[in-house]
C-alpha cells in the first residue's frame, strides 16, 4: 500500500488555467474540416465553425488557443487572410503537404472561433519571412481602438471594436523551420521585432513570448535569457514525445508493452527538462519575472496508414491519455513558473483531443484527461507526495504513480493520480493533513494501453464514476487499476 499525503496547509502557486491550452495550426485537417467548415457547409456550423467541435472544446474548459502555427506561422502573411474571401490571396502550405491554402480562415475567423469557445487568443507572429512592419501592423489591426490605417481597415472588414490578444509570440521554432537561426541572431532579431509589438489604448497589455529551446537545447535558453531576457514575458519550450526516433516514430495504435513504456517514460522526461531550463532562467532572472511556456507538447507517432504524411493525422489511445495526465500533473507541480502550455494539436493533428470524419466527431482519451483535469484551473496547488515504485522496461522507466493536488476557493481538494503501470493495480492510502474528511467522490479513465475510440466505436474509452475506494476519517484508501487516471474530489 503506497502512502499519499496531501497537505492543505502547504499552499503553493496558483495553477494558471492556461496550462490547459491547445494549439491549432493550418496543418492537415486541423483548421479546415476540424474546426472550420465554412458557412455553406452541410456540417452543422455557426459562422463556419463546427458546432460539435466548439461544444466539445467548451465542455473541456479550453482556456486559450494558439494560432496560426507552428511552422506555418513564419510564412503566414496576415493581410492575405482578411477582407472579402473571394479576394483573398492563395498560398502554398510548403511545410504541410504542399496543399493550397485559400486563406478563408484568417484573423476575423480565428477571433470568431475563440469567441464561440469562450477562450483567449494566443497569436504567433511571422518573424521568419515577414517584416517588422507587417508584424507591427497586425498587432495594430487587432488591438488598436482609435483612428489609424490598420484599425480602419479592420472596421472596413466588419469589426468595429479591437479584439483582446492575450499572448503574442514573436516567431516560432526560429532555430528550425522559423528561419534556421542561431540563438544569438534570434535573440537580437527577437528584440527588434518585439520592440514594435505595441500596447495601444485599448488597455490590452500584450504578453510577449520568445521562441525557446527545442527539448534539451540548454544553450538556446542560456543565450536567449542573457541577450533578450529583459525584453520578454515568457520563453516557449517545445517538447514532443516520440516512442522510437524521428525516422521511425512508431504506430499510434499498434505497440507492445515495451513501446508503451518507451513512450510514457520519454514523456516523463519533461520534468527534468523543465527543471534544467528553469535553473538557467532563474540565474539570469532571479526575480523570476519571465515565465516558462510550453506551447507545443504531446505525442508524435507515425501517421495513420493511407493518410497524407504531411497531415500528421494519428489515432490516440490510453497510452496518449497517460502521457497527457502525467504531463499535466507535472505542469501543475511547476505552476510557480509555468504560465501556459498548448498541446499539439486540437483536432485531427498529432495528440488531438478530437478527430473528425465528415460530419462525425470522436473524442479521444486525451480529451477526457483535459476534461477531468479542468477542475485544477486557477486553483491553488497544494503540497502533496506519494510513495511509489517504478514501472518500465529496458527502454525506459518512470514512477508508477504520478499525482498533483489543488484546492479551490471553497476548500474543496482535487487530486489527479495516474497509475502508469501497464499491468499492475496499485493500492494507495491517502491522508489529508490536519483534516477530517466529509466526503470523497471520484472518476476514472482506464482501459488497455492500446484502447482507443474509433468512428465505429466512439465510446470504447470514456470517463466513468469510480467507486473502488473507501473514505476514512482523514482521507481514503483506493485501488487504482493498471493504466488508469483517477480524479478524487475531497470535501473537508
Ligand atoms: O506541431 C507540428 C509542428 O511541430 C509545428 O508546426 C512546429 O512548430 C513543430 O516542429
mmCIF file of C-alpha atoms and ligand atoms in Angstrom, residues 23 25 27 66 69-72 95-96 172-173 175 177 238 240 246 296 300 312 344-345 349-350, ligand 1:
data_model
loop_
_atom_site.group_PDB
_atom_site.id
_atom_site.type_symbol
_atom_site.label_atom_id
_atom_site.label_comp_id
_atom_site.label_asym_id
_atom_site.label_seq_id
_atom_site.Cartn_x
_atom_site.Cartn_y
_atom_site.Cartn_z
ATOM 1 C CA UNK A 23 -2.573 24.629 -30.302
ATOM 2 C CA UNK A 25 -2.223 25.214 -36.917
ATOM 3 C CA UNK A 27 -1.836 21.844 -40.907
ATOM 4 C CA UNK A 66 -2.629 29.156 -30.133
ATOM 5 C CA UNK A 69 1.292 27.902 -36.272
ATOM 6 C CA UNK A 70 3.760 26.272 -35.763
ATOM 7 C CA UNK A 71 5.975 26.330 -38.800
ATOM 8 C CA UNK A 72 3.066 27.775 -40.779
ATOM 9 C CA UNK A 95 5.541 22.817 -44.644
ATOM 10 C CA UNK A 96 2.443 20.708 -44.520
ATOM 11 C CA UNK A 172 8.127 30.003 -33.811
ATOM 12 C CA UNK A 173 10.953 27.446 -33.780
ATOM 13 C CA UNK A 175 16.122 27.517 -34.608
ATOM 14 C CA UNK A 177 11.514 25.923 -39.617
ATOM 15 C CA UNK A 238 8.823 22.695 -27.346
ATOM 16 C CA UNK A 240 7.476 16.142 -28.282
ATOM 17 C CA UNK A 246 12.218 10.830 -35.883
ATOM 18 C CA UNK A 296 3.980 22.609 -28.193
ATOM 19 C CA UNK A 300 4.159 12.380 -32.199
ATOM 20 C CA UNK A 312 0.237 14.353 -39.213
ATOM 21 C CA UNK A 344 -0.232 19.885 -30.220
ATOM 22 C CA UNK A 345 -2.775 19.949 -31.695
ATOM 23 C CA UNK A 349 -3.304 16.517 -35.897
ATOM 24 C CA UNK A 350 -0.790 14.792 -33.553
HETATM 25 O O1 LIG B 1 3.069 20.681 -34.439
HETATM 26 C C1 LIG B 1 3.684 20.383 -35.658
HETATM 27 C C2 LIG B 1 4.963 21.166 -35.869
HETATM 28 O O2 LIG B 1 5.904 20.804 -34.920
HETATM 29 C C3 LIG B 1 4.865 22.668 -35.704
HETATM 30 O O3 LIG B 1 4.428 23.303 -36.851
HETATM 31 C C4 LIG B 1 6.287 23.048 -35.425
HETATM 32 O O4 LIG B 1 6.376 24.226 -34.663
HETATM 33 C C5 LIG B 1 6.855 21.824 -34.731
HETATM 34 O O5 LIG B 1 8.053 21.430 -35.268
#
